[in-house]
Coordinates of C-alpha atoms in Angstrom, one line a residue:
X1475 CA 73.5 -47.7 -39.5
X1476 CA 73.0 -44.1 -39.9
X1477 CA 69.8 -42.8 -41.4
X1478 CA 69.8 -39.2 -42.7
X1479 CA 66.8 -37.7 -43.4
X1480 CA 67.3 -37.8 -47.5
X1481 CA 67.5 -41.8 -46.7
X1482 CA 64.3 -41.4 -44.9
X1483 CA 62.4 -39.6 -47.8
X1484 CA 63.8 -42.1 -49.9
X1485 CA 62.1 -45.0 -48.1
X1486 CA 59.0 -43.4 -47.4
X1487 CA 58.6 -43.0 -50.8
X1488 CA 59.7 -46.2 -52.0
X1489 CA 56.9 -47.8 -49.3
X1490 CA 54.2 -45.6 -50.9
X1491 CA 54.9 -46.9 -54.1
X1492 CA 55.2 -50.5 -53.1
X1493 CA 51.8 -50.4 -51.6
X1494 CA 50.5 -48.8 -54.0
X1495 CA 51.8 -51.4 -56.4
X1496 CA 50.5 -54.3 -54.5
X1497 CA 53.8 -55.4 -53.8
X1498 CA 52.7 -56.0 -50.0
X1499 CA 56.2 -58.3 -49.6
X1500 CA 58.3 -55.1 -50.6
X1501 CA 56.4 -53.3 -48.7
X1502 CA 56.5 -55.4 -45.2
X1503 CA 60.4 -55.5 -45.6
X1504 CA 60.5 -51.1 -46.1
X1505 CA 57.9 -51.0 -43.2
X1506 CA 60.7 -52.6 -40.8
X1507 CA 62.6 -49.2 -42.1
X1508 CA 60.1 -46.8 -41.1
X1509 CA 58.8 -45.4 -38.0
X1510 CA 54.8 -46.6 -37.0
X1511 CA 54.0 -43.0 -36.7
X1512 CA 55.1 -42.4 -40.2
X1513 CA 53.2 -45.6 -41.3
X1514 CA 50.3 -44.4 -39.7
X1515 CA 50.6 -40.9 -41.6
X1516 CA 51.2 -42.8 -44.9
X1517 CA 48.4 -45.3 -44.8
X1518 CA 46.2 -42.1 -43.7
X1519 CA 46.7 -40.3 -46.7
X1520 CA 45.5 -43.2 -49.2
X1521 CA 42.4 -45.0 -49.7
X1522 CA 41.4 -47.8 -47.5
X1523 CA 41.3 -50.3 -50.1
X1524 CA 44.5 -49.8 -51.0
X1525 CA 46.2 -49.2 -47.4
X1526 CA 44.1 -52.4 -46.0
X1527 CA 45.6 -55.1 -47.9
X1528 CA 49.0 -53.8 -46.4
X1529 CA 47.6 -53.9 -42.9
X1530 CA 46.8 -57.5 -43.2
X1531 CA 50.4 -58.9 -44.7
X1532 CA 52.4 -57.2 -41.9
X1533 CA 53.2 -58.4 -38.4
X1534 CA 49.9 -58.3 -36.5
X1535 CA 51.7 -56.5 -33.4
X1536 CA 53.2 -53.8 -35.7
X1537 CA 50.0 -53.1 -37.4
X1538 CA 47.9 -52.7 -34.0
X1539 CA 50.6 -50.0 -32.9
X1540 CA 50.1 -48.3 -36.7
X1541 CA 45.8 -49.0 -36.8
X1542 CA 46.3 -47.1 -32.8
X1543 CA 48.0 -44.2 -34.5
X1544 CA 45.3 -43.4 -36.9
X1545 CA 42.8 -41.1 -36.8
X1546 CA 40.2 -43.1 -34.4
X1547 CA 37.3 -42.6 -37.0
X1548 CA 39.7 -43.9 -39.6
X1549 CA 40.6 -47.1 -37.4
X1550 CA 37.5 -47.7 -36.9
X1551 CA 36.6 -47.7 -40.5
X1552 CA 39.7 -50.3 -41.2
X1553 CA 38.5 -52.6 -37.8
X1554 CA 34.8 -52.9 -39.5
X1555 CA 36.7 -54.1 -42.9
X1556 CA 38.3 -56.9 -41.6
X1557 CA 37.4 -59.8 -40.3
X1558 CA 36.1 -59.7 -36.9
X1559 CA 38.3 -62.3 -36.4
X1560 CA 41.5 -60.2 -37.7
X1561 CA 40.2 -57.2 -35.8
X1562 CA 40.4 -58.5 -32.5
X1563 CA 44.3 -59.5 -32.8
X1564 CA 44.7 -56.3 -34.4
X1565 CA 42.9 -54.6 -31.0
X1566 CA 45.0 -57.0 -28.5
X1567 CA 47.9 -55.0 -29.4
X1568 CA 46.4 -51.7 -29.2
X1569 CA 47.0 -49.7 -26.0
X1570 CA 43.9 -49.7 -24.1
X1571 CA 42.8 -46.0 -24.2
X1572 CA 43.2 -46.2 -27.8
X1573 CA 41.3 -49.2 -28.8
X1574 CA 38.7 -47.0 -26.2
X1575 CA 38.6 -44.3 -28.5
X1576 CA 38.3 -46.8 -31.8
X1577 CA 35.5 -49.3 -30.4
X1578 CA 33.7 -45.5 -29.5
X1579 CA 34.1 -45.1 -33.4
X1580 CA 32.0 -48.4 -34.4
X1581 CA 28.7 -49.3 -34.6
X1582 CA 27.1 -50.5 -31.0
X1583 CA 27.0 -54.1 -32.0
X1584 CA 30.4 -54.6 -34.0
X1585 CA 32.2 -53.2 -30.8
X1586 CA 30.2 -55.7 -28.7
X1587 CA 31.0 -58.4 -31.0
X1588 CA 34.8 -57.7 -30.8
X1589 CA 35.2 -57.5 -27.4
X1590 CA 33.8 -60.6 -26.9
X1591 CA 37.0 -62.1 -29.0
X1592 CA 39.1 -60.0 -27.4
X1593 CA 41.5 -61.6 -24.5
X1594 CA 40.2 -61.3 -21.2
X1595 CA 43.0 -58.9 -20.1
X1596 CA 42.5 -56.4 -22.6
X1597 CA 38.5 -57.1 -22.6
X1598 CA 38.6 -56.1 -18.5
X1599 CA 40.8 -53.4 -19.2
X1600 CA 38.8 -52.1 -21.9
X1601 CA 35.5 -52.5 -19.7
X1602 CA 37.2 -50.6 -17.2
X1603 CA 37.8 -47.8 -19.0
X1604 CA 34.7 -47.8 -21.0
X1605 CA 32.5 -47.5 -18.0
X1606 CA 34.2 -43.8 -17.3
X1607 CA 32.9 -40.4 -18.7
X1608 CA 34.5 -40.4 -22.2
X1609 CA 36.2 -36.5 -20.9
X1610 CA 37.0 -37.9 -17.5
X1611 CA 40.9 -38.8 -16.5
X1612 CA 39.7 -42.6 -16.1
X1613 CA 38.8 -43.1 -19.9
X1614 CA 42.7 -42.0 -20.6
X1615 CA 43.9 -43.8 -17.7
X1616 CA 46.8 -46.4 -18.5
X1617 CA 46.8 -49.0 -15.9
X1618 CA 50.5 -50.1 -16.9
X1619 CA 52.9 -48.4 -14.5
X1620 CA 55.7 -48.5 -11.8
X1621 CA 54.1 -49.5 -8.0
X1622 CA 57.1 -50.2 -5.4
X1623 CA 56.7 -51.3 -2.0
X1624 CA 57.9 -48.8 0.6
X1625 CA 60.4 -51.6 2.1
X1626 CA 62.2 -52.6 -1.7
X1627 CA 65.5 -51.2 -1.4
X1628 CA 66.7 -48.8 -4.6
X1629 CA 68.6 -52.7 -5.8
X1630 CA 65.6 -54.4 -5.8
X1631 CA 63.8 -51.4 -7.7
X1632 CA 66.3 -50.7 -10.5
X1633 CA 66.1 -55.0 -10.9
X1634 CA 61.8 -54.4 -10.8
X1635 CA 62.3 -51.2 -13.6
X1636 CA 65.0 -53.7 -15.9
X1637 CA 62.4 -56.8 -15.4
X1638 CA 59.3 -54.5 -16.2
X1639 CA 57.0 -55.5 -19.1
X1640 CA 57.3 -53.3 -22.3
X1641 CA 53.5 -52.4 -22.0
X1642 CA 55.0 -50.2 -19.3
X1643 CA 55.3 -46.7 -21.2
X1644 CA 57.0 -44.3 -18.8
X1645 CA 59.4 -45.9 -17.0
X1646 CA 60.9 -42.8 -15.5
X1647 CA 59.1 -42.3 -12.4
X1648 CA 58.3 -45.5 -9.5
X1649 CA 55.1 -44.8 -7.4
X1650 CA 55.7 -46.0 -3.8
X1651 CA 53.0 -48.0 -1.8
X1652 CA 52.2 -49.1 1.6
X1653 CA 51.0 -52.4 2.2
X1654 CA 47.6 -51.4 1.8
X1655 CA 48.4 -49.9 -1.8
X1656 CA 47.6 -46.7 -0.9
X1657 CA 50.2 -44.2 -2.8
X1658 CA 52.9 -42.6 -0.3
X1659 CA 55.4 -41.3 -2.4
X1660 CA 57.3 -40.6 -5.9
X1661 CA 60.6 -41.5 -7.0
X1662 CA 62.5 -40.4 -10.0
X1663 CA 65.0 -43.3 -11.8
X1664 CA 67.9 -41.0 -11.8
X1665 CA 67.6 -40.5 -7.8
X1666 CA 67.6 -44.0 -7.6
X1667 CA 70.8 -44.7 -10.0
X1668 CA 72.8 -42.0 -7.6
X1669 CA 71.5 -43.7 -4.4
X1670 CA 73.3 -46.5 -2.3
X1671 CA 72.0 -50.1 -3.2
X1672 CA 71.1 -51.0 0.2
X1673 CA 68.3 -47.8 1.2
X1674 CA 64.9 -48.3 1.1
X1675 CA 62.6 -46.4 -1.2
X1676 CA 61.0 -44.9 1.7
X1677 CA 63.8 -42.9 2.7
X1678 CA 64.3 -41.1 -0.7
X1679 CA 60.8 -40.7 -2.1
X1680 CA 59.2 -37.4 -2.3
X1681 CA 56.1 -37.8 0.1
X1682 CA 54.0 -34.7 -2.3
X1683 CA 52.3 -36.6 -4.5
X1684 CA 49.8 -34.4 -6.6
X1685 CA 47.3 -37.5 -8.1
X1686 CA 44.3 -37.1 -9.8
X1687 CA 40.8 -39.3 -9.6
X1688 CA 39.4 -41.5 -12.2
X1689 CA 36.3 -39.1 -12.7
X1690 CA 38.1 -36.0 -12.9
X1691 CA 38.5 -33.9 -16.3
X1692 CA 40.6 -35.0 -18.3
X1693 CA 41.1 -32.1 -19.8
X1694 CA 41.9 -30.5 -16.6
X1695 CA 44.4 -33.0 -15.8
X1696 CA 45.8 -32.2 -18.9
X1697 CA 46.4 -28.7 -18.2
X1698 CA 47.6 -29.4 -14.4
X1699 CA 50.6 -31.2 -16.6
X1700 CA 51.6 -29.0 -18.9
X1701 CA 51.6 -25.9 -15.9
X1702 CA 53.5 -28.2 -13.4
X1703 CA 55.4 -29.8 -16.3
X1704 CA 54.8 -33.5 -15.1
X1705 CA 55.4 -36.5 -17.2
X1706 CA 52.5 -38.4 -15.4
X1707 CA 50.3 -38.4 -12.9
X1708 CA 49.0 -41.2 -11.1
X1709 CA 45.1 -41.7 -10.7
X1710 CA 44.1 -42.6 -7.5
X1711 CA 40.6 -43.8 -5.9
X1712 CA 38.8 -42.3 -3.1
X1713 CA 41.0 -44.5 -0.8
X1714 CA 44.2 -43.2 -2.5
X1715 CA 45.1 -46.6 -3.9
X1716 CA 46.9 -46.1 -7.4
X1717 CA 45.5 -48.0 -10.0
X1718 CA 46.6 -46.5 -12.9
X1719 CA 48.3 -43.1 -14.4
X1720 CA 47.5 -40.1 -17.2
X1721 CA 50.7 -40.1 -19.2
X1722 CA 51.7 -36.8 -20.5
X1723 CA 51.2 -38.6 -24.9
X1724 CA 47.4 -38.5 -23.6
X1725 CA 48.0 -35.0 -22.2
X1726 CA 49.5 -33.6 -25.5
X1727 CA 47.4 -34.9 -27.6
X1728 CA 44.3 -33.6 -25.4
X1729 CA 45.2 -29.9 -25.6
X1730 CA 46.1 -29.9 -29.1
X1731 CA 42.7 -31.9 -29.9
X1732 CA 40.9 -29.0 -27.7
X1733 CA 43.0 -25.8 -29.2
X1734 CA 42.1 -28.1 -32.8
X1735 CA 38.4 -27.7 -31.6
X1736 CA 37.9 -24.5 -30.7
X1737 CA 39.4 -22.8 -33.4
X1738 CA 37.0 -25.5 -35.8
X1739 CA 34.0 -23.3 -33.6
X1740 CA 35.5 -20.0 -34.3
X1741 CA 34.4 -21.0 -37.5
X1742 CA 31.2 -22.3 -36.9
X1743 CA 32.0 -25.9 -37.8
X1744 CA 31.0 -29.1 -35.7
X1745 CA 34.2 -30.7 -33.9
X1746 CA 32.4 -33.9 -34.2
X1747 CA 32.7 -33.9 -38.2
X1748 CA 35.9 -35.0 -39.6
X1749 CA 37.5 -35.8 -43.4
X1750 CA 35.9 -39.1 -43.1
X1751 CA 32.1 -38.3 -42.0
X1752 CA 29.6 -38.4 -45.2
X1753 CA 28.5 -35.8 -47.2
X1754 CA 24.9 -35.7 -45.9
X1755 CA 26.3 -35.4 -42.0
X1756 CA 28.5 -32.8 -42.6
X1757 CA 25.8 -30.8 -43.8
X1758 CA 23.5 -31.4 -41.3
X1759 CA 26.7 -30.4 -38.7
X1760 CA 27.3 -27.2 -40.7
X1761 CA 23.7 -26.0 -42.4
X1762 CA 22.2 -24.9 -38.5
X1763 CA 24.9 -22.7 -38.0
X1764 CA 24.7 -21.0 -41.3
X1765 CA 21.7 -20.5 -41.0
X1766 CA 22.1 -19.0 -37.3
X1767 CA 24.9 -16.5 -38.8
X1768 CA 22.0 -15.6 -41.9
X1769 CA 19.9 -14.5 -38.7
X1770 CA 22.4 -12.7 -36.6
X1771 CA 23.7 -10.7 -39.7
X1772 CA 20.1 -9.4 -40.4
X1773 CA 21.1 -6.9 -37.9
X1774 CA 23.7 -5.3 -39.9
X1775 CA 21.5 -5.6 -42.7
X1776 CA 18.8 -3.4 -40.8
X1777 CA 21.0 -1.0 -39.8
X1778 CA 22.3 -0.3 -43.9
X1779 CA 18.6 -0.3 -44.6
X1780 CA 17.9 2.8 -42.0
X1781 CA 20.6 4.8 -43.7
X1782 CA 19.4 4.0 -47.5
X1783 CA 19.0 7.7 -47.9
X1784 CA 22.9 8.6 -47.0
X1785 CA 24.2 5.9 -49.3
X1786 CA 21.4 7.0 -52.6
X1787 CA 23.0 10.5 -51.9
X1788 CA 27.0 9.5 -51.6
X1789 CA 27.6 6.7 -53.8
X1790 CA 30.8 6.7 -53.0
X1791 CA 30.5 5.2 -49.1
X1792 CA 29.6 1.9 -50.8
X1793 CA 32.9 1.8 -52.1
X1794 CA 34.8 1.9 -48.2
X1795 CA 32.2 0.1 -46.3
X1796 CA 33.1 -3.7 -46.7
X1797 CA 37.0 -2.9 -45.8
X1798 CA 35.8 -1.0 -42.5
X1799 CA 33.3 -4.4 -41.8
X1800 CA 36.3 -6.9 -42.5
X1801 CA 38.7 -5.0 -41.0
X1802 CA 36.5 -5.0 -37.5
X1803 CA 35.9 -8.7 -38.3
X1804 CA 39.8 -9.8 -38.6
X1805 CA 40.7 -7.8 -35.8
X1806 CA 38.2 -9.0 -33.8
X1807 CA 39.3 -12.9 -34.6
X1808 CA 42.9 -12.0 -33.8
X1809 CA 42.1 -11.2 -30.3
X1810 CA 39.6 -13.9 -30.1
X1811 CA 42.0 -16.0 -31.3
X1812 CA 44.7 -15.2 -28.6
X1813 CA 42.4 -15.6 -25.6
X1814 CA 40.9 -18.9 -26.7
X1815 CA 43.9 -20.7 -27.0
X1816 CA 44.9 -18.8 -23.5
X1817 CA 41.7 -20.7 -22.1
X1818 CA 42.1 -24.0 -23.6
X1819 CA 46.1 -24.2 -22.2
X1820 CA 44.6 -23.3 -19.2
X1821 CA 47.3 -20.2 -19.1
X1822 CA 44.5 -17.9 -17.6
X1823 CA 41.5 -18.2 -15.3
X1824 CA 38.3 -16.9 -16.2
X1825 CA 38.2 -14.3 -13.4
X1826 CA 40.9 -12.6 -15.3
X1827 CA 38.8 -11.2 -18.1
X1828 CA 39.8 -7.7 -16.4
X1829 CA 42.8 -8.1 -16.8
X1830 CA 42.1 -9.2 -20.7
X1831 CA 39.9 -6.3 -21.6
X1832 CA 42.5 -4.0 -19.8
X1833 CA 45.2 -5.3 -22.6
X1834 CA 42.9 -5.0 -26.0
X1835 CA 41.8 -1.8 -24.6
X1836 CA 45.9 -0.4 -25.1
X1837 CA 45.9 -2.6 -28.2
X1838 CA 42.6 -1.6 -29.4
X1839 CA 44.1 2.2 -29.0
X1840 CA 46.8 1.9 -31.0
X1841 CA 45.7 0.1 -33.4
X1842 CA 42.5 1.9 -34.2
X1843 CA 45.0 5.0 -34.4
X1844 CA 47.7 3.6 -36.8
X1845 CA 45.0 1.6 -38.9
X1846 CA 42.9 4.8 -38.8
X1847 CA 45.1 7.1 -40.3
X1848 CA 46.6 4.4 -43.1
X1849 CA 42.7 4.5 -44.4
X1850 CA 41.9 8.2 -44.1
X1851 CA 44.7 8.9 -46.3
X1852 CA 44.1 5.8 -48.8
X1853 CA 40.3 7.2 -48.6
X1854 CA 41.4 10.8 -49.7
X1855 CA 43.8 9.3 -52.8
X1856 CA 40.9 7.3 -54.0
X1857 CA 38.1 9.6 -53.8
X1858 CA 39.9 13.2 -53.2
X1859 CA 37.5 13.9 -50.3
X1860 CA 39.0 14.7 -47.3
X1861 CA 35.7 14.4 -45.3
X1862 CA 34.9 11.3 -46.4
X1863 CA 38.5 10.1 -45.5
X1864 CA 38.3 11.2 -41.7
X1865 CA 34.6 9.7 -41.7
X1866 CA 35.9 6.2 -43.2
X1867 CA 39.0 6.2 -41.0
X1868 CA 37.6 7.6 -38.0
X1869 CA 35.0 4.6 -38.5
X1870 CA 37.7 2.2 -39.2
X1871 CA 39.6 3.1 -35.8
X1872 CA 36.2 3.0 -33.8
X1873 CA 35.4 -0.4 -34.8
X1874 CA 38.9 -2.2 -34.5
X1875 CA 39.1 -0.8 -31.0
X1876 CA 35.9 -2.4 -30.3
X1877 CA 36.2 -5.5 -32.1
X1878 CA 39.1 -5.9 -30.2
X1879 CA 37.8 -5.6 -27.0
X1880 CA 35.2 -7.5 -27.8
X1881 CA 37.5 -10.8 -29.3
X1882 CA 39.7 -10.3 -26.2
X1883 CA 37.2 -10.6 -23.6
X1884 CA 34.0 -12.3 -24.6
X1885 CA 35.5 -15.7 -24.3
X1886 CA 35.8 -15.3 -20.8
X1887 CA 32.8 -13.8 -20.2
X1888 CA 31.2 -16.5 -22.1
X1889 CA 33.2 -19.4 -20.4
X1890 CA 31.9 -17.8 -17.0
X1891 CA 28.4 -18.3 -18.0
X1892 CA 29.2 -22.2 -18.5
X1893 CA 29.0 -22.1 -22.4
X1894 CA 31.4 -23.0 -24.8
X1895 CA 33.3 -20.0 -25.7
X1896 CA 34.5 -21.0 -29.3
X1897 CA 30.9 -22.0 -30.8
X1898 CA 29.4 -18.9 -29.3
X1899 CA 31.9 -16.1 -29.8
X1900 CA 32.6 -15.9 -33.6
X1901 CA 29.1 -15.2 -35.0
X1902 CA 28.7 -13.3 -31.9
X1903 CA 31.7 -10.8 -32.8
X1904 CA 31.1 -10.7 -36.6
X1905 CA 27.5 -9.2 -36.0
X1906 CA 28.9 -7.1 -33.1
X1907 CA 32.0 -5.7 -35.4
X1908 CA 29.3 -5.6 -38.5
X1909 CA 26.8 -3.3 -36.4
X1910 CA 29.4 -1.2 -35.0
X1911 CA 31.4 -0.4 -37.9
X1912 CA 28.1 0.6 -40.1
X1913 CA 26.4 2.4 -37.8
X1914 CA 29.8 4.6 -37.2
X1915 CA 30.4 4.7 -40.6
X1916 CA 27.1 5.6 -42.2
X1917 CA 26.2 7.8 -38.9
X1918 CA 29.1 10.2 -39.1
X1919 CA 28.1 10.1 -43.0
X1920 CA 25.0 11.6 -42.6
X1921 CA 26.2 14.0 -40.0
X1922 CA 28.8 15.8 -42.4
X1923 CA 26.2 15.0 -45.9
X1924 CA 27.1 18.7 -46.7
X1925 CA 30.7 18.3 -46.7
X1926 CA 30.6 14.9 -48.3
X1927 CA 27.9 16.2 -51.4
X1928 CA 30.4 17.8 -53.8

């Protein structure tokens, strides 16, 4: 059968409806039609009382794979509003690192409860993982994967890949072992399909192995992935024995969760705080750094107040100044913008803020220039004054070449320090580009009063 993506829409919607209805038997047959994924975005868009009494009619299998695709917070939520009884066989067919990240989600005791009803595979797996550092490689570590003996011959593989379990995720790639289970080698499917039957593993491996160790950064690991475009890579202890691999879903979904979190500091918002946390938290995550900006912006505040005199004298410079403070302000966040994500892909190193501040200085230049000019002459239509339009443009171009310079490098220098650059930067930038741009602005204003009093 042939699904186009009309056909899809259609039974999406129809599934929405049907659940929506309370016609959970309609509903667990269009659910058989319908990715888990899409499920999962469905049942995250409607209220839990409604999407819950779904959960429970479908196959219990089927709706650990959908509660795993949830928002972890949100599975959490849906695990304490079962029956602890129902939760653990929704958990037993949750991949490990996920039903990590859900029983992190739930009260202390509730997560002790249910792992105690969990099955004792699943419970030692999750024990495993929970004892790691929640941003180290080991509490993202899958300990389903591919280990071959160095002796098997390729038959005996491709037989040990067909017979594998179908908790096994990636089954392109075989790790080779010594007897010892130390790792000594990698070996890609399609070399084995081309291979003759009868050669060992050994002799076709790639002995360059790049592991990483439970206790590394995940984050890191993450990173080394996307740069060396690997599909996996195998975690290793100090002894080199493989016991488990960082598969590149866990990778993905760690750098766009980062890139997601540092823009949500840009803006001065807590990563931590989500669409589910309660009114009353997400105040308390927001209101400090409100009131951190109030304190930072008194600067630009003081500096208005020292030129009280220019402005009672020239109305009229009122009327430019919050386009030349904005203007410094967007700017600013473009470049900030740029070198963040830069940081969090791991693209650049830290060291090459030079480098950075180098670029936003050309871009800074022509900018300033282009953007300069456009205001002087909207300045002059508006208010006729040719003085005040070189003073409000050659303000404007001063403060988007700083601001740019500034966005484009104080990541890095801030990163280099050891803070976070995301949380720090913005209010940072907005009271350096606030400053800058007033002090310009009103400064050159009272230079030239004479020309600007008509």
């Amino acid at each position: 059968m042939i699904l186009e993506p009309q056909t899809l829409k259609v039974y999406r919607e129809e599934l929405i409806e049907a659940i929506e209805a309370g016609d959970l038997e309609i509903a667990e047959e269009l659910a058989h039609r319908i990715s888990n994924g899409r499920i999962a975005q469905i049942l995250s868009e409607m209220e839990p009382e409604v999407a819950l009494p779904f959960l429970e009619q479908i196959n219990e299998t089927k709706a650990g794979i959908v509660i795993s695709m949830l928002p972890a917070e949100l599975a959490a939520s849906y695990l304490d509003s079962v029956r602890i009884e129902r939760a653990a066989r929704f958990l037993d067919d949750i991949p490990a690192d996920s039903a990590v990240d859900i029983l992190q989600k739930m009260e202390i005791e509730d997560a002790e409860q249910l792992l105690q009803l969990l099955s004792p595979s699943l419970k030692k797996s999750l024990s495993e993982l929970m004892k790691y550092d929640p941003e180290s490689v080991g509490a993202f570590m899958n300990d389903k994967f591919l280990g071959i003996p160095e002796s098997a011959t390729v038959d005996e593989t491709l037989q040990a890949i067909h017979d594998a379990p179908s908790t096994v995720e990636n089954r392109s790639y075989v790790f080779v072992v010594n007897k010892k289970r130390e790792l000594v080698g990698v070996l890609s499917v399609k070399d084995l399909i081309h291979a003759v039957p009868s050669s060992t593993v050994r002799s076709l491996m790639n002995p360059d192995v790049v592991a990483v160790h439970p206790d590394n950064n995940a984050l890191e690991a993450a990173q080394l992935m996307r740069n060396r475009r690997f599909q996996m890579l195998p975690v290793v202890d100090s002894k080199k024995r493989i016991f488990g691999v960082f598969l590149l879903d866990d990778a993905i979904r760690l750098l766009s969760q980062n890139i997601v979190d540092q823009f949500i500091h840009i803006g001065a918002a807590s990563a931590d705080e989500s669409f589910y946390t309660p009114p009353i938290g997400a105040v308390k995550k927001r209101l400090p750094w409100m009131a951190v900006n109030v304190i930072l912006n008194l600067g630009a505040v003081a500096v208005i107040s020292a030129f009280e005199g220019t402005i009672e004298a020239v109305a009229a410079l009122a009327i430019f100044l919050p386009m030349i403070t904005d203007m410094g302000g967007n700017v600013g966040i473009q470049a900030l913008s740029v070198s963040i994500r830069s940081i969090a892909l791991g693209e650049v190193r830290v060291s090459q803020y030079l480098a950075a501040c180098r670029k936003e200085v050309i871009i800074g230049l022509v900018n300033g220039i282009i953007l300069g000019l456009l205001f002087a002459i909207i300045a002059v239509v508006i208010r006729g004054n040719p003085v005040l339009g070189l003073v409000a443009g050659g303000a404007l171009a001063v403060n988007v070449f700083v601001a740019g310079i500034v966005g484009g490098t104080l990541p890095f220098l801030i990163k280099r320090l050891g803070y976070d650059p995301a949380m720090m930067t913005g209010p940072v930038l907005t009271t350096i580009t606030d400053i800058t741009g007033v002090s310009i602005y009103l400064g050159l204003s009272t230079l030239l009063m004479a020309s600007l009093v008509v």
